Coordinates of N, CA, C and O in Angstrom, one line a residue:
M1 N -6.9 3.4 -5.8 CA -5.9 4.6 -5.6 C -6.5 5.9 -6.3 O -7.5 5.7 -6.5
F2 N -6.1 6.6 -5.6 CA -6.9 7.9 -6.0 C -5.7 8.8 -6.9 O -4.8 8.6 -7.1
A3 N -6.2 9.9 -7.7 CA -5.6 10.4 -8.8 C -6.2 11.7 -8.1 O -7.5 12.1 -7.8
F4 N -5.6 12.8 -8.3 CA -5.9 14.6 -8.2 C -5.7 15.3 -9.7 O -4.7 14.9 -9.8
Y5 N -6.3 15.6 -10.0 CA -6.2 16.4 -11.2 C -6.8 18.1 -11.1 O -8.1 18.3 -11.0
F6 N -5.7 18.6 -11.6 CA -6.0 20.1 -11.4 C -6.4 20.8 -13.0 O -5.7 20.6 -13.7
V7 N -7.5 21.0 -13.3 CA -7.9 21.5 -14.8 C -7.3 22.7 -14.8 O -8.2 23.3 -14.3
G8 N -6.4 22.9 -15.9 CA -6.6 24.1 -16.4 C -5.7 25.0 -15.1 O -5.5 26.3 -15.4
T9 N -5.0 24.6 -14.4 CA -4.0 25.1 -13.4 C -3.0 24.1 -12.8 O -2.7 23.1 -13.2
D10 N -2.5 24.4 -12.3 CA -1.1 24.2 -11.4 C -1.5 23.7 -9.9 O -2.3 24.3 -9.5
C11 N -0.1 22.7 -9.2 CA -0.6 22.5 -8.4 C -0.6 23.8 -7.5 O -1.3 23.7 -6.3
K12 N 0.7 24.3 -7.5 CA 0.7 25.9 -6.8 C -0.3 26.2 -6.5 O -0.7 26.6 -5.9
S13 N -1.1 26.4 -7.6 CA -2.1 27.8 -7.6 C -2.9 26.5 -7.2 O -4.3 27.7 -6.5
A14 N -3.8 25.9 -7.3 CA -4.4 25.0 -6.6 C -4.3 25.4 -5.1 O -5.8 25.0 -4.5
L15 N -3.4 25.4 -4.4 CA -3.2 25.0 -2.9 C -3.1 26.2 -2.4 O -3.7 26.7 -1.6
S16 N -3.1 27.7 -3.3 CA -3.0 28.6 -2.9 C -4.2 29.5 -2.6 O -5.0 29.0 -3.6
G17 N -4.2 30.3 -1.7 CA -5.7 30.1 -0.9 C -6.7 29.5 -0.2 O -7.8 29.7 -0.1
S18 N -6.6 28.2 -1.0 CA -7.3 27.5 0.3 C -7.3 27.0 1.3 O -6.3 26.8 2.2
K19 N -8.4 26.6 2.0 CA -8.0 26.4 3.6 C -8.3 24.7 4.1 O -9.1 24.8 4.9
G20 N -8.0 24.2 3.2 CA -7.9 22.9 2.9 C -7.3 22.6 4.2 O -6.8 23.0 5.2
R21 N -6.8 20.7 4.3 CA -6.1 20.6 5.3 C -4.7 20.3 4.7 O -3.9 20.0 5.8
F22 N -4.4 20.6 3.2 CA -2.8 20.9 3.2 C -2.2 22.2 3.5 O -3.0 23.2 2.0
S23 N -1.1 22.9 3.2 CA -0.8 24.3 2.9 C 0.0 24.5 2.3 O 0.5 25.5 1.8
N24 N 1.2 23.0 1.6 CA 1.8 23.1 1.4 C 1.9 21.5 0.2 O 1.2 20.9 0.3
A25 N 2.4 22.0 -1.3 CA 2.9 20.1 -2.0 C 3.3 19.6 -1.3 O 3.2 18.3 -1.7
S26 N 4.6 20.0 -0.4 CA 5.5 18.7 0.4 C 4.4 18.2 1.3 O 4.6 16.9 1.6
E27 N 3.2 18.7 1.9 CA 2.3 17.8 2.6 C 1.8 16.9 2.3 O 1.2 16.0 2.4
V28 N 1.2 17.3 1.0 CA 0.6 16.6 -0.1 C 1.4 15.5 -0.3 O 0.7 14.2 -0.3
V29 N 2.4 15.4 -1.0 CA 2.9 14.4 -1.6 C 3.7 13.6 0.1 O 3.5 12.3 -0.3
R30 N 3.8 14.1 1.2 CA 4.2 12.8 2.1 C 2.8 12.3 2.7 O 3.0 11.0 3.1
A31 N 1.2 13.0 2.3 CA 0.3 12.5 2.5 C 0.2 11.2 1.7 O 0.1 10.0 2.0
G32 N 0.5 11.7 0.5 CA 0.8 10.6 -0.8 C 1.3 9.5 -0.6 O 0.7 8.1 -1.0
L33 N 2.6 9.8 -0.1 CA 3.2 8.5 0.5 C 2.9 7.5 1.6 O 3.1 6.5 1.3
R34 N 2.4 8.5 2.4 CA 1.8 7.6 3.6 C 0.9 6.6 3.0 O 0.8 5.7 3.5
L35 N -0.2 7.4 2.1 CA -1.2 6.6 1.5 C -0.4 5.2 1.4 O -1.1 4.3 1.0
L36 N 0.6 5.3 -0.1 CA 0.8 4.0 -0.9 C 1.7 3.3 -0.2 O 1.5 1.9 -0.2
E37 N 2.1 3.8 1.3 CA 3.1 2.7 2.2 C 1.8 1.7 2.8 O 2.0 1.0 2.8
E38 N 0.7 2.9 3.4 CA -0.4 2.0 4.3 C -1.1 0.9 3.0 O -1.1 -0.4 3.5
E39 N -1.5 1.5 2.0 CA -1.9 0.4 0.9 C -0.7 -1.3 0.8 O -1.2 -1.7 0.3
N40 N 0.0 -0.4 0.7 CA 1.3 -1.5 0.7 C 0.9 -2.7 1.6 O 1.0 -4.2 1.3
R41 N 1.0 -2.3 2.8 CA 1.2 -3.1 3.8 C -0.4 -4.0 4.0 O -0.3 -4.8 4.3
I42 N -1.4 -3.4 3.5 CA -2.7 -3.6 3.2 C -2.6 -5.3 2.4 O -3.0 -6.2 2.2
I43 N -1.8 -4.7 0.7 CA -1.5 -5.9 0.3 C -0.9 -7.0 0.5 O -1.1 -8.4 0.4
L44 N 0.3 -6.8 1.3 CA 1.2 -7.7 2.0 C 0.1 -8.9 3.0 O 0.6 -10.0 3.0
L45 N -0.5 -8.1 3.6 CA -1.5 -8.7 4.7 C -2.5 -9.8 4.1 O -2.4 -10.8 4.5
R46 N -3.1 -8.8 2.6 CA -4.3 -10.1 2.7 C -3.0 -11.0 1.5 O -4.4 -12.4 1.6
H47 N -2.5 -10.9 1.5 CA -1.2 -11.6 0.5 C -1.4 -13.2 1.5 O -1.1 -14.2 1.2
A48 N -0.8 -12.6 2.9 CA -0.3 -13.7 3.7 C -1.6 -14.3 4.2 O -1.8 -15.4 4.6
I49 N -2.9 -13.6 4.7 CA -4.2 -14.5 4.6 C -4.3 -15.4 4.2 O -5.0 -16.3 4.2
Y50 N -4.1 -15.2 2.5 CA -4.8 -16.0 1.4 C -3.9 -17.2 1.3 O -4.2 -18.1 1.6
G51 N -2.3 -16.8 1.5 CA -1.6 -18.0 1.7 C -2.1 -18.8 3.1 O -1.8 -20.3 2.7
G52 N -2.1 -18.3 4.3 CA -2.6 -19.1 5.1 C -3.9 -20.2 5.0 O -3.7 -20.9 5.5
M53 N -4.7 -19.1 4.2 CA -6.3 -20.0 4.0 C -6.0 -21.2 2.7 O -6.4 -22.3 3.0
E54 N -4.8 -21.0 2.3 CA -4.6 -21.8 1.0 C -3.5 -22.8 1.4 O -3.7 -24.2 1.0
S55 N -2.9 -22.9 2.6 CA -2.2 -24.0 2.9 C -3.0 -25.2 4.0 O -2.1 -26.2 3.8
G56 N -4.4 -25.1 4.0 CA -4.9 -26.1 4.8 C -5.4 -26.4 6.1 O -4.9 -25.2 6.8
R57 N -6.0 -27.0 6.4 CA -6.4 -27.0 7.6 C -5.4 -27.6 8.8 O -4.3 -28.1 8.3
A58 N -5.1 -26.9 9.6 CA -4.0 -27.3 10.5 C -4.1 -28.7 11.5 O -5.2 -29.1 11.7
G59 N -2.8 -29.5 11.3 CA -3.7 -30.9 12.1 C -3.5 -30.7 13.6 O -3.2 -29.5 14.2
D60 N -3.7 -31.5 14.3 CA -3.2 -31.6 16.1 C -1.5 -31.0 16.5 O -0.9 -31.3 15.9
F61 N -2.0 -30.1 16.9 CA -0.5 -29.2 17.7 C 0.3 -30.2 18.7 O -0.6 -30.2 20.0
D62 N 1.1 -30.6 18.8 CA 1.3 -31.3 19.7 C 3.1 -30.4 20.6 O 4.0 -30.5 19.8
P63 N 2.9 -29.5 21.5 CA 4.1 -28.6 21.9 C 5.4 -29.3 22.4 O 6.4 -28.5 22.4
K64 N 5.3 -30.5 22.9 CA 6.1 -31.3 22.9 C 7.0 -31.7 22.1 O 8.1 -32.3 22.1
S65 N 6.9 -31.4 20.5 CA 7.4 -32.1 19.7 C 8.7 -31.0 19.4 O 9.3 -31.3 17.9
I66 N 8.2 -29.9 19.2 CA 9.2 -29.1 18.9 C 10.6 -28.8 19.9 O 10.6 -29.4 21.0

């Protein structure tokens, strides 16, 4: 997880005058939310993979049995 700290200043003054990736606080918030959503998807995928590995080895599959 990422954390941003602005020591001795607020977010607005930290963004002003910078020629970085974000031009306003709204863009920073949106990017942060996208990262959180991506992190959540990765966590869910890891849980699914772990669950599959813990379920054991698959037996012989017979498609006619379905």
